[in-house]
PDB file of C-alpha atoms and ligand atoms in Angstrom:
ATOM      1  CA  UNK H   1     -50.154   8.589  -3.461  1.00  0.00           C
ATOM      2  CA  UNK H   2     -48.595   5.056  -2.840  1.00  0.00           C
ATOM      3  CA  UNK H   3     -44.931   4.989  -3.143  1.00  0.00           C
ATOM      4  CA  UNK H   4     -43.564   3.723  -6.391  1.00  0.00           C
ATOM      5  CA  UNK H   5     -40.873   1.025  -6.075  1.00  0.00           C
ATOM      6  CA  UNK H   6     -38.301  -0.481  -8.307  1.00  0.00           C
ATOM      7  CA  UNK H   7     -37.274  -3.999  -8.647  1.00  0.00           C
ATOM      8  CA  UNK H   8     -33.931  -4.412 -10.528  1.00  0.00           C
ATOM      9  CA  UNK H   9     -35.334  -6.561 -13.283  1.00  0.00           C
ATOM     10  CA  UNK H  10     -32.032  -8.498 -14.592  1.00  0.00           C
ATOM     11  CA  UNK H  11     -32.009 -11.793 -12.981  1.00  0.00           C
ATOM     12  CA  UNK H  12     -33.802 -13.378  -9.584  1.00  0.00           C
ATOM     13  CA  UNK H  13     -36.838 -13.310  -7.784  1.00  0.00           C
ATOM     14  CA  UNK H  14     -38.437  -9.908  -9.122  1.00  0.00           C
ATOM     15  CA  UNK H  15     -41.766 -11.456  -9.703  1.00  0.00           C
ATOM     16  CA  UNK H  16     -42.439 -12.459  -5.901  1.00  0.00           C
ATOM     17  CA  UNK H  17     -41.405  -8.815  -5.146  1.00  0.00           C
ATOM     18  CA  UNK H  18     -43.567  -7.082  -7.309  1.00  0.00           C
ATOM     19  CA  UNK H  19     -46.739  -9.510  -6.023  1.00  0.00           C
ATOM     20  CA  UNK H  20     -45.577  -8.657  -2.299  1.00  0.00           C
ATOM     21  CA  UNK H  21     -44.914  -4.694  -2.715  1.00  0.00           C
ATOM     22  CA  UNK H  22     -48.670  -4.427  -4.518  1.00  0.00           C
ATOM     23  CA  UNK H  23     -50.214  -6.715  -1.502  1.00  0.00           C
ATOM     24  CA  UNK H  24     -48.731  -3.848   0.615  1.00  0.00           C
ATOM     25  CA  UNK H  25     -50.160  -1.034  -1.341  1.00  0.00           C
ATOM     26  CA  UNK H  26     -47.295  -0.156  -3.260  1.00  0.00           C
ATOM     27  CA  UNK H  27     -47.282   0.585  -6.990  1.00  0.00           C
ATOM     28  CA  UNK H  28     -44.541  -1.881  -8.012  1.00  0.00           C
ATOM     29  CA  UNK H  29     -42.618  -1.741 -11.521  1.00  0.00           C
ATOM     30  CA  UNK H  30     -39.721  -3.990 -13.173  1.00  0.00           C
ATOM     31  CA  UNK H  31     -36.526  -1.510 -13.741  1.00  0.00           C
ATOM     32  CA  UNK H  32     -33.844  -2.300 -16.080  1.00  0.00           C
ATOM     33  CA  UNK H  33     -32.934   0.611 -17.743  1.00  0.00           C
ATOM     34  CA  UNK H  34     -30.945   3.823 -16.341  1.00  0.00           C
ATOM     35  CA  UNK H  35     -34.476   6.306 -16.619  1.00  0.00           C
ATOM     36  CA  UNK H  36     -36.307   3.416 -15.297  1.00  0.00           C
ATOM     37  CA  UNK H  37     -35.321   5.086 -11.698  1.00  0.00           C
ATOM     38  CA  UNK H  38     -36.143   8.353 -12.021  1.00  0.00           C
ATOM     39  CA  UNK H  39     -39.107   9.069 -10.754  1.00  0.00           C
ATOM     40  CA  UNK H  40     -38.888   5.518  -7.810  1.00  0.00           C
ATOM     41  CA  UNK H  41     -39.375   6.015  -4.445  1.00  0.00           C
ATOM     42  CA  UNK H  42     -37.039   2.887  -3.505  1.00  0.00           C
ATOM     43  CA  UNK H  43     -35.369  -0.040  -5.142  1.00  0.00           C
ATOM     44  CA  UNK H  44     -35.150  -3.630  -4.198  1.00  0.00           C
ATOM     45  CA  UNK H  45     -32.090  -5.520  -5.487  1.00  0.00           C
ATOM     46  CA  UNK H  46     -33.181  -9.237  -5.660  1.00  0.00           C
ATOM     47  CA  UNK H  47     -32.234 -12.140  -5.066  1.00  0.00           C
ATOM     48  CA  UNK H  48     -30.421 -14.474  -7.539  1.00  0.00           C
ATOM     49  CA  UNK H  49     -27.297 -14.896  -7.919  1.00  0.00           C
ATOM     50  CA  UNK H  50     -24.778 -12.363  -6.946  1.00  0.00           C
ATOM     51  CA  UNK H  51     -22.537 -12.773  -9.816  1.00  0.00           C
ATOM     52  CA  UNK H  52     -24.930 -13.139 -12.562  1.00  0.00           C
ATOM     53  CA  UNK H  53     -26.888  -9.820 -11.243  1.00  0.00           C
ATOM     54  CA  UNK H  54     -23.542  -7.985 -11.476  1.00  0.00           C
ATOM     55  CA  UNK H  55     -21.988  -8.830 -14.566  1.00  0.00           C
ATOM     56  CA  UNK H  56     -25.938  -7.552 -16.142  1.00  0.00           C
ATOM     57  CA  UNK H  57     -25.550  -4.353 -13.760  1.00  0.00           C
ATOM     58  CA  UNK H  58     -22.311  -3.999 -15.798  1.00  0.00           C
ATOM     59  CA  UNK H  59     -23.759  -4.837 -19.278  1.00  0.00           C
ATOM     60  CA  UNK H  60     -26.517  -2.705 -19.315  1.00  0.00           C
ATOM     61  CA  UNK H  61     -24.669   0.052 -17.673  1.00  0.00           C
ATOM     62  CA  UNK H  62     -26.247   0.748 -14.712  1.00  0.00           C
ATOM     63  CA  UNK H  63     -23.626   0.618 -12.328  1.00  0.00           C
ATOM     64  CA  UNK H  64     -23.867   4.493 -11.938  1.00  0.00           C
ATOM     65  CA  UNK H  65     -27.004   5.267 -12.097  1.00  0.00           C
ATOM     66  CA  UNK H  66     -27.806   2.891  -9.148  1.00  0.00           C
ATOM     67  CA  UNK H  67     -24.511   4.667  -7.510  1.00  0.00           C
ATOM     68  CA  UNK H  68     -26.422   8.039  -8.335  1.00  0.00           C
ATOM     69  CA  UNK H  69     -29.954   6.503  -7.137  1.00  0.00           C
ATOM     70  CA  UNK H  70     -28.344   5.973  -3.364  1.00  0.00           C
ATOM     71  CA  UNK H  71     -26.611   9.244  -3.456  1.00  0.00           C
ATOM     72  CA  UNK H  72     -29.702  10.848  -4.077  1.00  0.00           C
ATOM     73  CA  UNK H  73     -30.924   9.011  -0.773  1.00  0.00           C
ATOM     74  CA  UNK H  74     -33.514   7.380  -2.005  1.00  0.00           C
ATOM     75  CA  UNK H  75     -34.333   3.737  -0.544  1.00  0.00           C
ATOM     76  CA  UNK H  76     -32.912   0.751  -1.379  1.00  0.00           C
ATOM     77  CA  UNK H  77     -33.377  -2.938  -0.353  1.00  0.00           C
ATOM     78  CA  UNK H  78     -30.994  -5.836  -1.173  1.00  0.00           C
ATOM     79  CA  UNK H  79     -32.134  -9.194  -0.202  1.00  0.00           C
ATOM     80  CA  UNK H  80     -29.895 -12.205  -0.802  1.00  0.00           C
ATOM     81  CA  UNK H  81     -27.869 -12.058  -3.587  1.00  0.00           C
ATOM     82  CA  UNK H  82     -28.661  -8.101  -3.348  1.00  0.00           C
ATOM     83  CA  UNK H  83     -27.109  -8.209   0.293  1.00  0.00           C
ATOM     84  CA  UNK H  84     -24.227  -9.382  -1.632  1.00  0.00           C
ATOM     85  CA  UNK H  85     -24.001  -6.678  -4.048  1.00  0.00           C
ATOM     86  CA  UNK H  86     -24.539  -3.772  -1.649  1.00  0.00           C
ATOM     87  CA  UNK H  87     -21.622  -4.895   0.579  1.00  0.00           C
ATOM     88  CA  UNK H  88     -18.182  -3.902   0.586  1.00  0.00           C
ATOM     89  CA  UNK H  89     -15.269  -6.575  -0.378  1.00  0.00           C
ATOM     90  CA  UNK H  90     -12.982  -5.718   2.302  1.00  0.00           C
ATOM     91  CA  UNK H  91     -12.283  -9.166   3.214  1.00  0.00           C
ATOM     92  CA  UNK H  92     -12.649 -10.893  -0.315  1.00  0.00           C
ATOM     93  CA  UNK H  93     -11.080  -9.258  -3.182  1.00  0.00           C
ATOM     94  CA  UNK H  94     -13.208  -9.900  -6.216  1.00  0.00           C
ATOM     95  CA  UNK H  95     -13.775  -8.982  -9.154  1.00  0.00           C
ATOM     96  CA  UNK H  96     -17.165  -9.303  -9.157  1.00  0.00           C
ATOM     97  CA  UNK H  97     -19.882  -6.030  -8.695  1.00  0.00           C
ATOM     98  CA  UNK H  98     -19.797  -4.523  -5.087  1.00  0.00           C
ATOM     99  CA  UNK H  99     -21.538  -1.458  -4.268  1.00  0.00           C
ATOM    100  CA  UNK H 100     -20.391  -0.943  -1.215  1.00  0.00           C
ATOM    101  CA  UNK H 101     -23.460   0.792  -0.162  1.00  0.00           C
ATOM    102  CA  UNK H 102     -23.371  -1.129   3.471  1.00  0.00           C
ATOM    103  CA  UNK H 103     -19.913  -1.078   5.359  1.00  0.00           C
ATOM    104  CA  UNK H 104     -19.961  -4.712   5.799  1.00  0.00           C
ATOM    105  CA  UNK H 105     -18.069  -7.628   5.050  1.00  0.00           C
ATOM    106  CA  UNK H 106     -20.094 -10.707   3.710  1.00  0.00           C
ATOM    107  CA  UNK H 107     -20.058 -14.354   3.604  1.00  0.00           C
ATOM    108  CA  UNK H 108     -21.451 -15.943   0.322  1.00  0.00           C
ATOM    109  CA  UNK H 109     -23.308 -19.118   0.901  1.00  0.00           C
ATOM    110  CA  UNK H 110     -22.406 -18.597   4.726  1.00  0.00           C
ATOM    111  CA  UNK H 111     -24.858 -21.533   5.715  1.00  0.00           C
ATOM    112  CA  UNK H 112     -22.975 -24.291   3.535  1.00  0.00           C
ATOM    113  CA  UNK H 113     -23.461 -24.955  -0.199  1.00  0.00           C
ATOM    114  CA  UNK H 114     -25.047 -28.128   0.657  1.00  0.00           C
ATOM    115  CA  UNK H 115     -27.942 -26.173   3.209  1.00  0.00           C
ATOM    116  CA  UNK H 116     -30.263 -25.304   0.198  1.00  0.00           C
ATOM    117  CA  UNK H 117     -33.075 -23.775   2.109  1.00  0.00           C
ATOM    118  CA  UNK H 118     -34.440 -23.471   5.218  1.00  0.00           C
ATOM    119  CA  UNK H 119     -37.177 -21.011   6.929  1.00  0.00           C
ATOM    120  CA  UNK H 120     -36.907 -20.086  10.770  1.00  0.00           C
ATOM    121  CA  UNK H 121     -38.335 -17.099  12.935  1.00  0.00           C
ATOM    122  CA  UNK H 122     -36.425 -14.909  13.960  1.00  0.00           C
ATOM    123  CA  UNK H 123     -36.760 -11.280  15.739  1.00  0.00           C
ATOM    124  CA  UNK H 124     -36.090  -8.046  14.021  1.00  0.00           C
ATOM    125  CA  UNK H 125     -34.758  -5.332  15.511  1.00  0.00           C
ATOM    126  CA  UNK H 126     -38.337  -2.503  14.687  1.00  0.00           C
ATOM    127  CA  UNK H 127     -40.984  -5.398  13.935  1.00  0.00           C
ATOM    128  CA  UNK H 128     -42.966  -6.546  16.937  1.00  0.00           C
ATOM    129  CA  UNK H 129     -43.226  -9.795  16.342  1.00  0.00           C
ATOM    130  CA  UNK H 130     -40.765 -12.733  15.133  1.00  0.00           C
ATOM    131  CA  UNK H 131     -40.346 -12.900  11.589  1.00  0.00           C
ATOM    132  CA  UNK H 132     -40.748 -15.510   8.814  1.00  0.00           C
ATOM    133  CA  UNK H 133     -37.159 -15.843   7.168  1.00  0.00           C
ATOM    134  CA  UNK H 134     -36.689 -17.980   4.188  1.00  0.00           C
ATOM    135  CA  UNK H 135     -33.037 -18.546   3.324  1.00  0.00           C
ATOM    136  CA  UNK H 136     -31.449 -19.808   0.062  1.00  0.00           C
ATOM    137  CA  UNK H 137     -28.239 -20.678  -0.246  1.00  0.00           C
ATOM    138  CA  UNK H 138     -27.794 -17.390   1.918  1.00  0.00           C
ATOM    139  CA  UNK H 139     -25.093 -15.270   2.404  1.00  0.00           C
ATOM    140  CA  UNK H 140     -24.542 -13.800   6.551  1.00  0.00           C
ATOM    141  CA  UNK H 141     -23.063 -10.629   7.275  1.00  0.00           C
ATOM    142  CA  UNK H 142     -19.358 -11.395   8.944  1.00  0.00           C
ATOM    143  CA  UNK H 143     -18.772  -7.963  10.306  1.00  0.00           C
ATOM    144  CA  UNK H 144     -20.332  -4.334   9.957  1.00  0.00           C
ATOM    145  CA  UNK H 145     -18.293  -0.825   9.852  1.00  0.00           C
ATOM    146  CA  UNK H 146     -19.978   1.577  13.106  1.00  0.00           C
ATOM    147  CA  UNK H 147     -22.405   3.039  10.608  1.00  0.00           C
ATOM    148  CA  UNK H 148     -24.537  -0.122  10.511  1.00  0.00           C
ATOM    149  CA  UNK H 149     -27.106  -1.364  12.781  1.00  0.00           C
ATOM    150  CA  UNK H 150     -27.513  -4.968  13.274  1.00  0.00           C
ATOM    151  CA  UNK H 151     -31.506  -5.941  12.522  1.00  0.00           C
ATOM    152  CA  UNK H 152     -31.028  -9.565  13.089  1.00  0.00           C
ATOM    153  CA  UNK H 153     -29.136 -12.729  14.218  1.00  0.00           C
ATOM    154  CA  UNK H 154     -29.212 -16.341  13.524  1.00  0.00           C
ATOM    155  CA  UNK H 155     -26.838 -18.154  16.121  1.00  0.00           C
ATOM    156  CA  UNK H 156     -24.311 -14.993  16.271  1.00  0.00           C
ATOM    157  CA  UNK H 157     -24.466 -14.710  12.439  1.00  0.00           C
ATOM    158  CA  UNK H 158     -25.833 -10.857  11.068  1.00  0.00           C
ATOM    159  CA  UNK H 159     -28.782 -11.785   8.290  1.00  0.00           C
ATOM    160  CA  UNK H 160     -30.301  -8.051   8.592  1.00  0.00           C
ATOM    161  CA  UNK H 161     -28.995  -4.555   9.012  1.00  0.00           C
ATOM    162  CA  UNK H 162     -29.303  -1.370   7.803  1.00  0.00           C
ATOM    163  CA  UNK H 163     -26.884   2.003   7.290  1.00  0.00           C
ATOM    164  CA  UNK H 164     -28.934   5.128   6.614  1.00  0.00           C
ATOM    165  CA  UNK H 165     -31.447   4.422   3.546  1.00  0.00           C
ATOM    166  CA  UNK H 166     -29.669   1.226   2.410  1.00  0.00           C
ATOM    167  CA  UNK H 167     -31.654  -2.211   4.046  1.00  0.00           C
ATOM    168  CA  UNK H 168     -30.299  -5.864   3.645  1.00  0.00           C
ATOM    169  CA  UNK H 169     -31.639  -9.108   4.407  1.00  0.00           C
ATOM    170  CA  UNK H 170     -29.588 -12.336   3.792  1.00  0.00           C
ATOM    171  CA  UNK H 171     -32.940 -13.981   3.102  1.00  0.00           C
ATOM    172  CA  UNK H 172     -36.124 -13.638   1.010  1.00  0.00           C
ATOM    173  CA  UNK H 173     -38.967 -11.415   2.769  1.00  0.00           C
ATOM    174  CA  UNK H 174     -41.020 -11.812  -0.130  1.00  0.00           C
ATOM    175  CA  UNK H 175     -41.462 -15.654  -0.040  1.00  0.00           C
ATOM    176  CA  UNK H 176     -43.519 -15.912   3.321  1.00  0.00           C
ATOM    177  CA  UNK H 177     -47.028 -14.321   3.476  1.00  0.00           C
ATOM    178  CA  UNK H 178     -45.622 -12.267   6.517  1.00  0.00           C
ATOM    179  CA  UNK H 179     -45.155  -8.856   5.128  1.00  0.00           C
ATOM    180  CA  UNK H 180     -43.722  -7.313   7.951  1.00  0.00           C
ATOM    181  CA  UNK H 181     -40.079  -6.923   6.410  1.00  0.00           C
ATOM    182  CA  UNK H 182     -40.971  -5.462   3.082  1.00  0.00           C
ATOM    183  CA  UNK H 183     -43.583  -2.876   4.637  1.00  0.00           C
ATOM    184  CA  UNK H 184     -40.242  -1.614   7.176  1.00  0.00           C
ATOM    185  CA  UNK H 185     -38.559  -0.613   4.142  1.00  0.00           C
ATOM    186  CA  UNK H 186     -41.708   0.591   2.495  1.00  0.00           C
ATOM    187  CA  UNK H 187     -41.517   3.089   5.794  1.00  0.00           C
ATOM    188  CA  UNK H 188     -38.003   4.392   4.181  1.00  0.00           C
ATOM    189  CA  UNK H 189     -38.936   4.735   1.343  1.00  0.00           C
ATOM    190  CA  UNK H 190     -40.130   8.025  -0.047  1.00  0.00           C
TER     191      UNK H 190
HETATM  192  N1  LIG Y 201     -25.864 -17.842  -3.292  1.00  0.00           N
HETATM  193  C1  LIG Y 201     -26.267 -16.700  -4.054  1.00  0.00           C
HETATM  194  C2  LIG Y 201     -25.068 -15.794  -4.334  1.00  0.00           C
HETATM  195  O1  LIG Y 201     -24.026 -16.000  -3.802  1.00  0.00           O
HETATM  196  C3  LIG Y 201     -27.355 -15.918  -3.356  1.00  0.00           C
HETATM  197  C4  LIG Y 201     -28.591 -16.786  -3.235  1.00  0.00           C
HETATM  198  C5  LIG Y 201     -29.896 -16.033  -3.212  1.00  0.00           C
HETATM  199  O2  LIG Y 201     -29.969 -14.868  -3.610  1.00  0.00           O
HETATM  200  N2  LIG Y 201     -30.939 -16.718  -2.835  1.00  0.00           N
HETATM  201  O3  LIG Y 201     -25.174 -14.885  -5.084  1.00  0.00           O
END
């Protein structure tokens, strides 16, 4: 049976996803509403923008039933503005949504406001071979809790990790043709 995967349908790049995750096999579905998740292997949480993404996780009340969906174990995958939301806000206070799935402190826009985009190679820590990365206006990871491992660097900065069935990427894994990112997490999932 291929594994049936969620992408949080409120705002970002869930289209891209859902093209990528059938490529790979996957049976890929839009999610916005709370029994949406029930019977999903995984989850990705886009990206978007952070803030935006939050305040509709709020509106449409689905702050707990994604809090439920990662106590249950099941997969999830924040890229970008996901990253973002799954982090902790240890190091700045906000009022914005954090899950706090991922012990780790972030850095919005960590690359400069004015660095729109840019694509580079770079290793991952479980893929054989260096990976496409395509960043927009990305976020890095400034520091993890001893729960995390580090996936990837760019020049000291943390754009991957991972803590038990929770995956982030501070860039977009479904914008390349290389695969290799979204079919790791496919492995967690389910
Ligand atoms: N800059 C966005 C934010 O802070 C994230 C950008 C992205 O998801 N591509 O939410």
């Amino acid at each position: 049976m291929p594994k049936k995967i969620g992408v949080l349908n409120l705002q970002g790049a869930v289209r891209e996803h859902i093209l990528s995750l059938k490529k790979l096999g996957a049976d890929a579905v839009a999610v916005k509403k709370a029994n949406d998740f029930d019977d999903l292997d995984g989850l990705i949480i886009p990206g978007g923008e952070s803030t935006a993404i939050g305040r509709l996780i709020r509106e449409h009340q689905l702050e707990d039933r994604l809090r439920a969906f990662h106590q249950e174990g099941k997969a999830i995958f924040g890229t970008c503005a996901g990253l973002i939301l799954c982090s902790t806000d240890a190091s700045h206070p906000t009022e914005d949504l954090r899950l706090g799935f991922i012990d780790m402190e972030v850095e919005r826009n960590g690359f400069g406001r004015q660095v729109d985009s840019f694509e580079m190679l770079l290793d991952f820590k479980g893929i054989d071979h260096p990976v496409e990365s395509v960043f927009i206006r990305a976020p890095y990871i400034k520091s993890v809790g001893p729960a995390v491992s580090i996936l990837s660097e760019l020049e000291g900065k943390i754009v991957a990790a991972e803590q038990d069935n929770v995956l982030v990427t501070a860039y977009h894994p479904e914008l390349t043709d290389d695969m290799s990112v979204l079919e790791y997490f496919l492995n967690k999932a389910g």
